[in-house]
Amino acid sequence: MSERARAIVDRCVRFVAGMACALTMCAGIPIAVHFASNPVRWHQFDLALVDWRYGNVTLSSVATFIDSAWSSGVQILLSRPSREPPPLDEPSKVFRYLFAWMPPRGVVLPTEGFYYFRTRMGDNEVWGNFRVADLSKGMLSFAYFTVPDKTVWSSNLGSEDGLVVDRLDEVTFDVEFHGVSRRFLLPERPATRPLAVDLAPDEEYVGTIHDESGMRFTLVFNRNTSVFYDVLDPTDGVPETLEPFGEKFLIGRRTGFVFYVDELWHRHLLVGVSLESVKRNDFFDGPGDQVPFYLDLREKLYLAYPQTLLGAGIDDHGVYLEKPQWMRIAICPYLRYASPWELRERLTAVDDAVERSALWTALTKEWWNTPDWRAGIYSDLEKEGKLEVLSTLTSPAEAREAFGE
């Protein structure tokens, strides 16, 4: 090749490389704008960064992160949403403000269908969420509260409020509100248990939980003892540093979650969460509020939590019927600790030589679930004529027949 030809090739290569760098920089500008200019901290990005910090990186998660952040930055540059927050006591205006700052593609990772955010409004730190579980019904719920005093506001939006919902597939919804359009990508719905979690003969796979802490769990129901419990799911990596905490336990450096290590079954059983996190209602309050919203749980809930039979009862998904506000039974089979050392001392006293179902049940039973409490519930059920029905709930089919469904 002649010198002239080499020079031409060299210039072409430099031109292409320069264009590639320019395009990369241009593509990166909107992402930088999102993180520098968006006054709202959207939890989907925090969860992705937590996973990456612990080495749980996939091409899909990177592509989703870039897509959401880039489209958010472009939206900010083009539409320039108002930076002036509205009064806190006007939920409709607060919703419009937040919806305008939401990324055009919102990825909902926690499995109960909450799209979380944090921001500041005036002198107040504000936490909240959009609840997307009822988008298939054309509804979007919205709640927020101040921190630390927890003054709460909430609202349910539907077509009468100007909300337009278009369902594209099982987990993708386009939502328009007064000219502003956003897309929600809901959690996937795995139908089978993770291969990394083995089940005992008495156990049944209920669902997979992606907690707002970033941790993933397999929710298990024990038919022998009629209880739920959460087993750590390591399939996609564990975004946590688990440190030895006595002979049989591990504690999370980031989350404060305490796990019982069952070497026989090669599982980590969630047994404790921080009471302070529960009081704050922060992202480390445990996975009890992230049970997938689409699961049919009613019969299992009747057995594990017989109080759900009282009054009007609950629907298939554990939502209380005939309540003035949406309320779902929390499946929280673990203890809340003020001191992790006291928790360890209490749980170490449990005899791990007993049959496994009994052991797992003893380690995870809620603090309030005492014999006296259950006796009181059974007395109330007897007064309502439902105690005999409870004893028939041995299978979903029999349960439905017992209730005349």
Coordinates of C-alpha atoms in Angstrom, one line a residue:
M1 CA 0.0 0.0 0.0
S2 CA 1.3 3.4 -1.0
E3 CA 2.0 6.1 1.6
R4 CA -0.9 8.1 0.1
A5 CA -3.2 5.2 0.6
R6 CA -2.0 4.6 4.1
A7 CA -2.6 8.3 4.9
I8 CA -6.2 8.1 3.5
V9 CA -6.9 5.0 5.5
D10 CA -5.5 6.6 8.6
R11 CA -7.7 9.7 8.2
C12 CA -10.7 7.5 7.7
V13 CA -10.0 5.5 10.8
R14 CA -9.5 8.7 12.8
F15 CA -12.7 10.1 11.5
V16 CA -14.7 7.0 12.4
A17 CA -13.1 6.8 15.8
G18 CA -13.9 10.5 16.4
M19 CA -17.5 10.1 15.3
A20 CA -17.8 7.1 17.6
C21 CA -16.4 9.1 20.5
A22 CA -18.7 12.0 19.7
L23 CA -21.8 9.7 19.5
T24 CA -20.8 8.1 22.8
M25 CA -20.4 11.5 24.4
C26 CA -23.8 12.6 23.0
A27 CA -25.4 9.4 24.2
G28 CA -23.9 10.0 27.7
I29 CA -25.1 13.5 28.0
P30 CA -28.7 12.6 28.7
I31 CA -27.7 10.0 31.3
A32 CA -25.6 12.6 33.0
V33 CA -28.5 15.1 32.9
H34 CA -30.8 12.5 34.5
F35 CA -28.5 11.9 37.5
A36 CA -27.4 15.6 37.9
S37 CA -30.8 17.3 37.3
N38 CA -33.6 15.0 38.3
P39 CA -34.8 16.1 41.8
V40 CA -36.4 12.7 42.4
R41 CA -34.4 9.6 43.3
W42 CA -36.0 6.7 41.6
H43 CA -35.4 3.4 43.4
Q44 CA -35.0 1.3 40.2
F45 CA -31.6 2.9 39.6
D46 CA -30.5 2.3 43.2
L47 CA -31.4 -1.4 43.0
A48 CA -29.4 -1.8 39.7
L49 CA -26.4 -0.1 41.3
V50 CA -26.6 -2.3 44.4
D51 CA -26.6 -5.4 42.2
W52 CA -23.6 -4.1 40.2
R53 CA -21.7 -3.3 43.3
Y54 CA -21.8 -6.9 44.3
G55 CA -20.9 -8.2 40.9
N56 CA -24.4 -9.2 39.8
V57 CA -24.2 -7.6 36.3
T58 CA -26.1 -8.8 33.2
L59 CA -26.4 -7.3 29.8
S60 CA -30.1 -7.1 30.3
S61 CA -29.8 -5.1 33.5
V62 CA -27.2 -2.7 32.0
A63 CA -29.4 -2.2 28.9
T64 CA -32.4 -1.5 31.0
F65 CA -30.5 1.0 33.2
I66 CA -29.1 2.9 30.2
D67 CA -32.4 3.0 28.4
S68 CA -34.3 4.4 31.5
A69 CA -31.6 6.9 32.4
W70 CA -31.0 8.0 28.8
S71 CA -34.7 8.5 28.1
S72 CA -35.2 10.3 31.4
G73 CA -32.3 12.7 30.5
V74 CA -33.8 13.4 27.0
Q75 CA -37.2 14.0 28.5
I76 CA -35.7 16.6 31.0
L77 CA -33.8 18.4 28.2
L78 CA -36.9 18.5 25.9
S79 CA -39.8 19.1 28.3
R80 CA -38.0 20.9 31.2
P81 CA -40.4 19.9 34.0
S82 CA -41.1 22.3 36.8
R83 CA -38.6 22.2 39.6
E84 CA -40.9 24.0 42.0
P85 CA -42.5 21.3 44.3
P86 CA -46.2 21.8 45.1
P87 CA -47.7 21.9 48.6
L88 CA -47.4 18.5 50.3
D89 CA -51.0 18.5 51.3
E90 CA -52.3 18.5 47.7
P91 CA -51.8 14.9 46.5
S92 CA -53.1 15.6 43.0
K93 CA -50.5 18.3 42.4
V94 CA -47.8 16.2 44.0
F95 CA -48.6 13.3 41.7
R96 CA -48.4 15.6 38.6
Y97 CA -45.1 16.9 39.7
L98 CA -43.6 13.4 40.3
F99 CA -45.1 11.9 37.2
A100 CA -43.5 14.6 35.1
W101 CA -40.1 13.7 36.6
M102 CA -40.5 10.0 36.3
P103 CA -38.4 8.3 33.6
P104 CA -40.4 7.5 30.4
R105 CA -39.7 3.8 31.1
G106 CA -40.2 3.0 34.7
V107 CA -38.9 -0.5 35.7
V108 CA -40.8 -1.9 38.7
L109 CA -38.5 -4.5 40.4
P110 CA -40.0 -5.1 43.9
T111 CA -42.6 -7.9 43.5
E112 CA -45.6 -6.4 45.2
G113 CA -45.7 -3.8 42.5
F114 CA -44.4 -0.6 44.2
Y115 CA -42.4 1.9 42.1
Y116 CA -40.5 3.7 44.9
F117 CA -39.1 7.3 45.0
R118 CA -37.4 9.7 47.4
T119 CA -37.1 13.4 47.1
R120 CA -37.1 16.7 49.0
M121 CA -40.0 19.1 48.9
G122 CA -39.1 22.3 50.6
D123 CA -37.7 21.5 54.0
N124 CA -39.2 18.0 54.0
E125 CA -37.7 14.6 53.0
V126 CA -40.4 12.7 51.3
W127 CA -40.6 8.9 50.5
G128 CA -43.3 7.3 48.5
N129 CA -44.4 5.0 45.7
F130 CA -46.7 4.4 42.8
R131 CA -48.5 1.1 43.3
V132 CA -49.0 -0.5 39.8
A133 CA -50.7 -3.8 40.9
D134 CA -54.1 -2.5 39.7
L135 CA -53.0 -1.1 36.3
S136 CA -54.9 -4.0 34.7
K137 CA -58.0 -2.5 36.2
G138 CA -57.2 0.9 34.9
M139 CA -56.1 2.2 38.3
L140 CA -52.8 3.6 39.7
S141 CA -52.4 4.1 43.5
F142 CA -50.1 6.8 44.9
A143 CA -48.8 7.4 48.4
Y144 CA -46.1 9.4 50.1
F145 CA -45.0 10.4 53.6
T146 CA -42.6 12.7 55.3
V147 CA -39.5 11.4 57.1
P148 CA -39.1 11.0 60.0
D149 CA -42.5 12.1 61.3
K150 CA -44.4 10.0 58.7
T151 CA -47.3 12.3 57.8
V152 CA -49.0 10.3 55.1
W153 CA -51.0 11.2 52.0
S154 CA -52.4 8.9 49.4
S155 CA -54.6 8.8 46.3
N156 CA -56.2 6.3 43.9
L157 CA -56.3 7.5 40.3
G158 CA -58.6 6.1 37.6
S159 CA -60.3 7.1 34.4
E160 CA -62.5 9.6 36.2
D161 CA -59.3 11.5 37.1
G162 CA -58.0 11.6 33.6
L163 CA -55.8 8.4 33.8
V164 CA -55.6 6.4 30.6
V165 CA -54.0 2.9 30.8
D166 CA -53.1 0.8 27.8
R167 CA -52.0 -2.8 28.5
L168 CA -49.4 -3.9 25.9
D169 CA -48.8 -7.3 27.5
E170 CA -48.9 -9.1 30.8
V171 CA -46.1 -6.9 32.3
T172 CA -46.0 -3.8 30.2
F173 CA -48.4 -0.8 30.6
D174 CA -48.5 2.6 29.0
V175 CA -50.1 5.2 31.3
E176 CA -51.1 8.7 30.3
F177 CA -52.2 11.5 32.6
H178 CA -53.2 14.9 31.3
G179 CA -50.9 14.7 28.3
V180 CA -47.9 13.1 30.1
S181 CA -47.2 9.5 29.0
R182 CA -45.1 6.9 30.9
R183 CA -44.4 3.2 30.5
F184 CA -44.3 0.8 33.4
L185 CA -42.5 -2.5 33.2
L186 CA -43.8 -4.8 35.9
P187 CA -42.0 -7.7 37.6
E188 CA -41.8 -10.9 35.6
R189 CA -43.9 -13.8 36.9
P190 CA -41.8 -17.0 37.4
A191 CA -44.0 -20.1 37.6
T192 CA -41.4 -22.5 39.0
R193 CA -39.1 -22.4 42.0
P194 CA -35.4 -21.4 41.5
L195 CA -33.3 -24.5 41.1
A196 CA -30.9 -23.3 43.7
V197 CA -33.6 -23.8 46.4
D198 CA -34.5 -27.4 47.3
L199 CA -37.8 -28.1 49.0
A200 CA -38.6 -30.6 51.7
P201 CA -41.5 -33.1 51.1
D202 CA -43.8 -31.0 53.3
E203 CA -43.0 -27.7 51.5
E204 CA -44.6 -25.9 48.6
Y205 CA -43.1 -23.2 46.4
V206 CA -45.3 -20.1 46.7
G207 CA -43.5 -17.5 44.7
T208 CA -40.3 -15.5 44.2
I209 CA -39.8 -12.3 46.0
H210 CA -37.6 -9.4 44.9
D211 CA -37.4 -7.2 48.0
E212 CA -36.9 -3.5 47.8
S213 CA -33.6 -4.0 49.6
G214 CA -32.4 -5.8 46.4
M215 CA -32.4 -9.2 48.1
R216 CA -34.3 -12.1 46.5
F217 CA -36.2 -14.8 48.3
T218 CA -38.2 -17.9 47.7
L219 CA -41.4 -17.8 49.7
V220 CA -42.2 -21.3 51.0
F221 CA -45.4 -22.7 52.6
N222 CA -45.0 -25.7 54.9
R223 CA -48.1 -27.8 54.7
N224 CA -47.2 -29.7 57.9
T225 CA -47.1 -26.7 60.2
S226 CA -49.2 -24.3 58.1
V227 CA -46.6 -21.5 58.1
F228 CA -44.7 -19.4 55.5
Y229 CA -41.0 -18.6 55.6
D230 CA -38.5 -16.9 53.3
V231 CA -35.4 -18.7 52.0
L232 CA -32.6 -16.7 50.4
D233 CA -32.5 -17.2 46.6
P234 CA -28.9 -17.0 45.3
T235 CA -29.8 -17.6 41.7
D236 CA -29.0 -14.1 40.4
G237 CA -26.3 -13.4 43.0
V238 CA -26.7 -12.0 46.6
P239 CA -26.3 -8.2 46.8
E240 CA -25.0 -8.4 50.3
T241 CA -21.9 -9.2 52.4
L242 CA -23.1 -11.9 54.8
E243 CA -20.9 -12.0 57.9
P244 CA -20.6 -14.8 60.5
F245 CA -22.8 -14.1 63.5
G246 CA -22.3 -16.9 65.9
E247 CA -22.1 -20.6 65.0
K248 CA -25.4 -20.9 63.1
F249 CA -26.2 -17.5 61.8
L250 CA -25.1 -14.8 59.3
I251 CA -26.0 -11.1 59.4
G252 CA -26.0 -8.7 56.4
R253 CA -23.6 -5.8 56.6
R254 CA -25.8 -3.6 54.4
T255 CA -29.4 -4.8 55.2
G256 CA -29.1 -6.1 58.8
F257 CA -31.0 -9.2 57.8
V258 CA -30.2 -12.2 60.0
F259 CA -30.2 -15.7 58.5
Y260 CA -30.1 -19.2 60.0
V261 CA -27.7 -21.4 58.1
D262 CA -29.1 -24.9 57.5
E263 CA -26.1 -26.9 56.3
L264 CA -28.3 -30.1 55.9
W265 CA -30.6 -28.4 53.4
H266 CA -28.0 -25.9 52.1
R267 CA -30.3 -23.0 52.7
H268 CA -30.3 -19.6 54.4
L269 CA -33.5 -19.0 56.3
L270 CA -34.5 -15.4 57.0
V271 CA -35.1 -15.2 60.8
G272 CA -34.7 -11.5 61.7
V273 CA -34.8 -7.9 60.5
S274 CA -34.1 -4.6 62.3
L275 CA -37.0 -3.2 64.3
E276 CA -35.7 0.3 63.6
S277 CA -36.0 -0.3 59.9
V278 CA -39.6 -1.6 60.4
K279 CA -40.4 1.6 62.4
R280 CA -38.9 3.8 59.7
N281 CA -40.6 1.8 56.9
D282 CA -37.4 1.9 55.0
F283 CA -36.0 -0.5 52.4
F284 CA -34.6 -2.9 55.0
D285 CA -37.9 -3.6 56.8
G286 CA -38.1 -7.2 55.5
P287 CA -39.7 -8.9 52.5
G288 CA -43.2 -9.2 54.1
D289 CA -44.4 -6.3 52.0
Q290 CA -43.1 -7.6 48.7
V291 CA -45.1 -10.8 48.3
P292 CA -46.1 -10.9 44.5
F293 CA -49.4 -9.2 44.2
Y294 CA -50.8 -11.7 41.6
L295 CA -50.5 -14.9 43.7
D296 CA -53.6 -16.8 44.8
L297 CA -52.9 -17.1 48.5
R298 CA -56.2 -17.1 50.3
E299 CA -56.4 -20.7 51.5
K300 CA -52.8 -20.7 52.7
L301 CA -53.4 -17.4 54.5
Y302 CA -56.4 -18.7 56.3
L303 CA -54.3 -21.5 57.7
A304 CA -51.2 -19.4 58.5
Y305 CA -53.1 -16.4 59.7
P306 CA -56.6 -17.5 60.8
Q307 CA -57.6 -13.9 61.7
T308 CA -58.0 -13.3 58.0
L309 CA -61.2 -15.4 58.1
L310 CA -62.9 -12.9 60.5
G311 CA -65.4 -10.4 59.2
A312 CA -65.5 -10.0 55.4
G313 CA -62.2 -11.8 55.1
I314 CA -59.7 -11.4 52.3
D315 CA -59.6 -11.8 48.5
D316 CA -57.5 -14.3 46.7
H317 CA -54.4 -12.1 47.0
G318 CA -54.7 -11.4 50.7
V319 CA -56.3 -7.9 50.4
Y320 CA -58.8 -7.3 53.2
L321 CA -62.4 -6.9 51.9
E322 CA -64.7 -4.0 52.9
K323 CA -62.0 -1.8 54.3
P324 CA -62.0 2.0 53.7
Q325 CA -58.4 1.8 52.4
W326 CA -56.4 -0.8 50.6
M327 CA -54.8 -3.1 53.1
R328 CA -53.1 -6.5 52.5
I329 CA -52.0 -9.0 55.1
A330 CA -48.3 -8.9 55.5
I331 CA -46.5 -12.3 55.4
C332 CA -43.7 -11.6 57.8
P333 CA -42.3 -14.9 59.1
Y334 CA -39.3 -13.5 61.0
L335 CA -38.6 -11.7 64.2
R336 CA -37.9 -8.0 64.5
Y337 CA -34.9 -7.3 66.7
A338 CA -33.9 -4.2 68.7
S339 CA -30.6 -6.0 69.4
P340 CA -29.2 -8.7 67.0
W341 CA -27.3 -10.2 69.8
E342 CA -30.5 -10.7 71.8
L343 CA -32.1 -12.3 68.7
R344 CA -29.2 -14.6 68.3
E345 CA -29.3 -15.7 72.0
R346 CA -33.1 -16.4 71.7
L347 CA -32.8 -18.4 68.5
T348 CA -29.7 -20.3 69.6
A349 CA -31.9 -21.8 72.3
V350 CA -34.0 -23.5 69.7
D351 CA -33.2 -27.2 69.5
D352 CA -31.9 -27.8 66.0
A353 CA -32.1 -31.6 66.6
V354 CA -35.9 -31.6 66.1
E355 CA -37.7 -32.5 62.9
R356 CA -36.8 -29.9 60.2
S357 CA -40.3 -28.5 59.7
A358 CA -40.7 -27.9 63.4
L359 CA -37.3 -26.2 63.5
W360 CA -37.9 -23.9 60.6
T361 CA -41.3 -23.0 62.1
A362 CA -39.9 -22.3 65.5
L363 CA -37.1 -20.1 64.0
T364 CA -39.5 -17.9 61.9
K365 CA -42.7 -17.6 64.0
E366 CA -43.8 -14.0 64.4
W367 CA -43.4 -12.5 67.9
W368 CA -47.2 -12.0 68.2
N369 CA -48.2 -15.4 67.0
T370 CA -48.5 -17.0 70.5
P371 CA -50.9 -19.8 71.7
D372 CA -52.9 -17.2 73.7
W373 CA -53.3 -15.0 70.6
R374 CA -54.4 -18.0 68.5
A375 CA -56.8 -19.1 71.2
G376 CA -58.5 -15.7 71.1
I377 CA -58.8 -15.8 67.3
Y378 CA -60.3 -19.3 67.4
S379 CA -62.8 -18.1 70.0
D380 CA -63.8 -15.2 67.6
L381 CA -64.0 -17.6 64.7
E382 CA -66.3 -19.9 66.7
K383 CA -68.6 -16.9 67.4
E384 CA -68.8 -16.2 63.7
G385 CA -69.4 -19.9 62.9
K386 CA -66.2 -20.3 60.9
L387 CA -64.0 -22.4 63.2
E388 CA -65.3 -25.7 61.7
V389 CA -64.7 -24.4 58.2
L390 CA -61.1 -23.6 59.1
S391 CA -60.5 -27.2 59.9
T392 CA -61.6 -28.3 56.4
L393 CA -59.0 -26.2 54.6
T394 CA -56.7 -29.0 53.6
S395 CA -56.5 -28.1 49.9
P396 CA -57.5 -25.2 47.7
A397 CA -60.2 -27.3 46.1
E398 CA -61.8 -28.3 49.4
A399 CA -61.5 -24.8 50.7
R400 CA -63.4 -23.3 47.8
E401 CA -66.1 -26.0 48.2
A402 CA -66.3 -25.2 51.9
F403 CA -67.0 -21.5 51.1
G404 CA -69.5 -22.4 48.4
E405 CA -67.3 -21.0 45.5

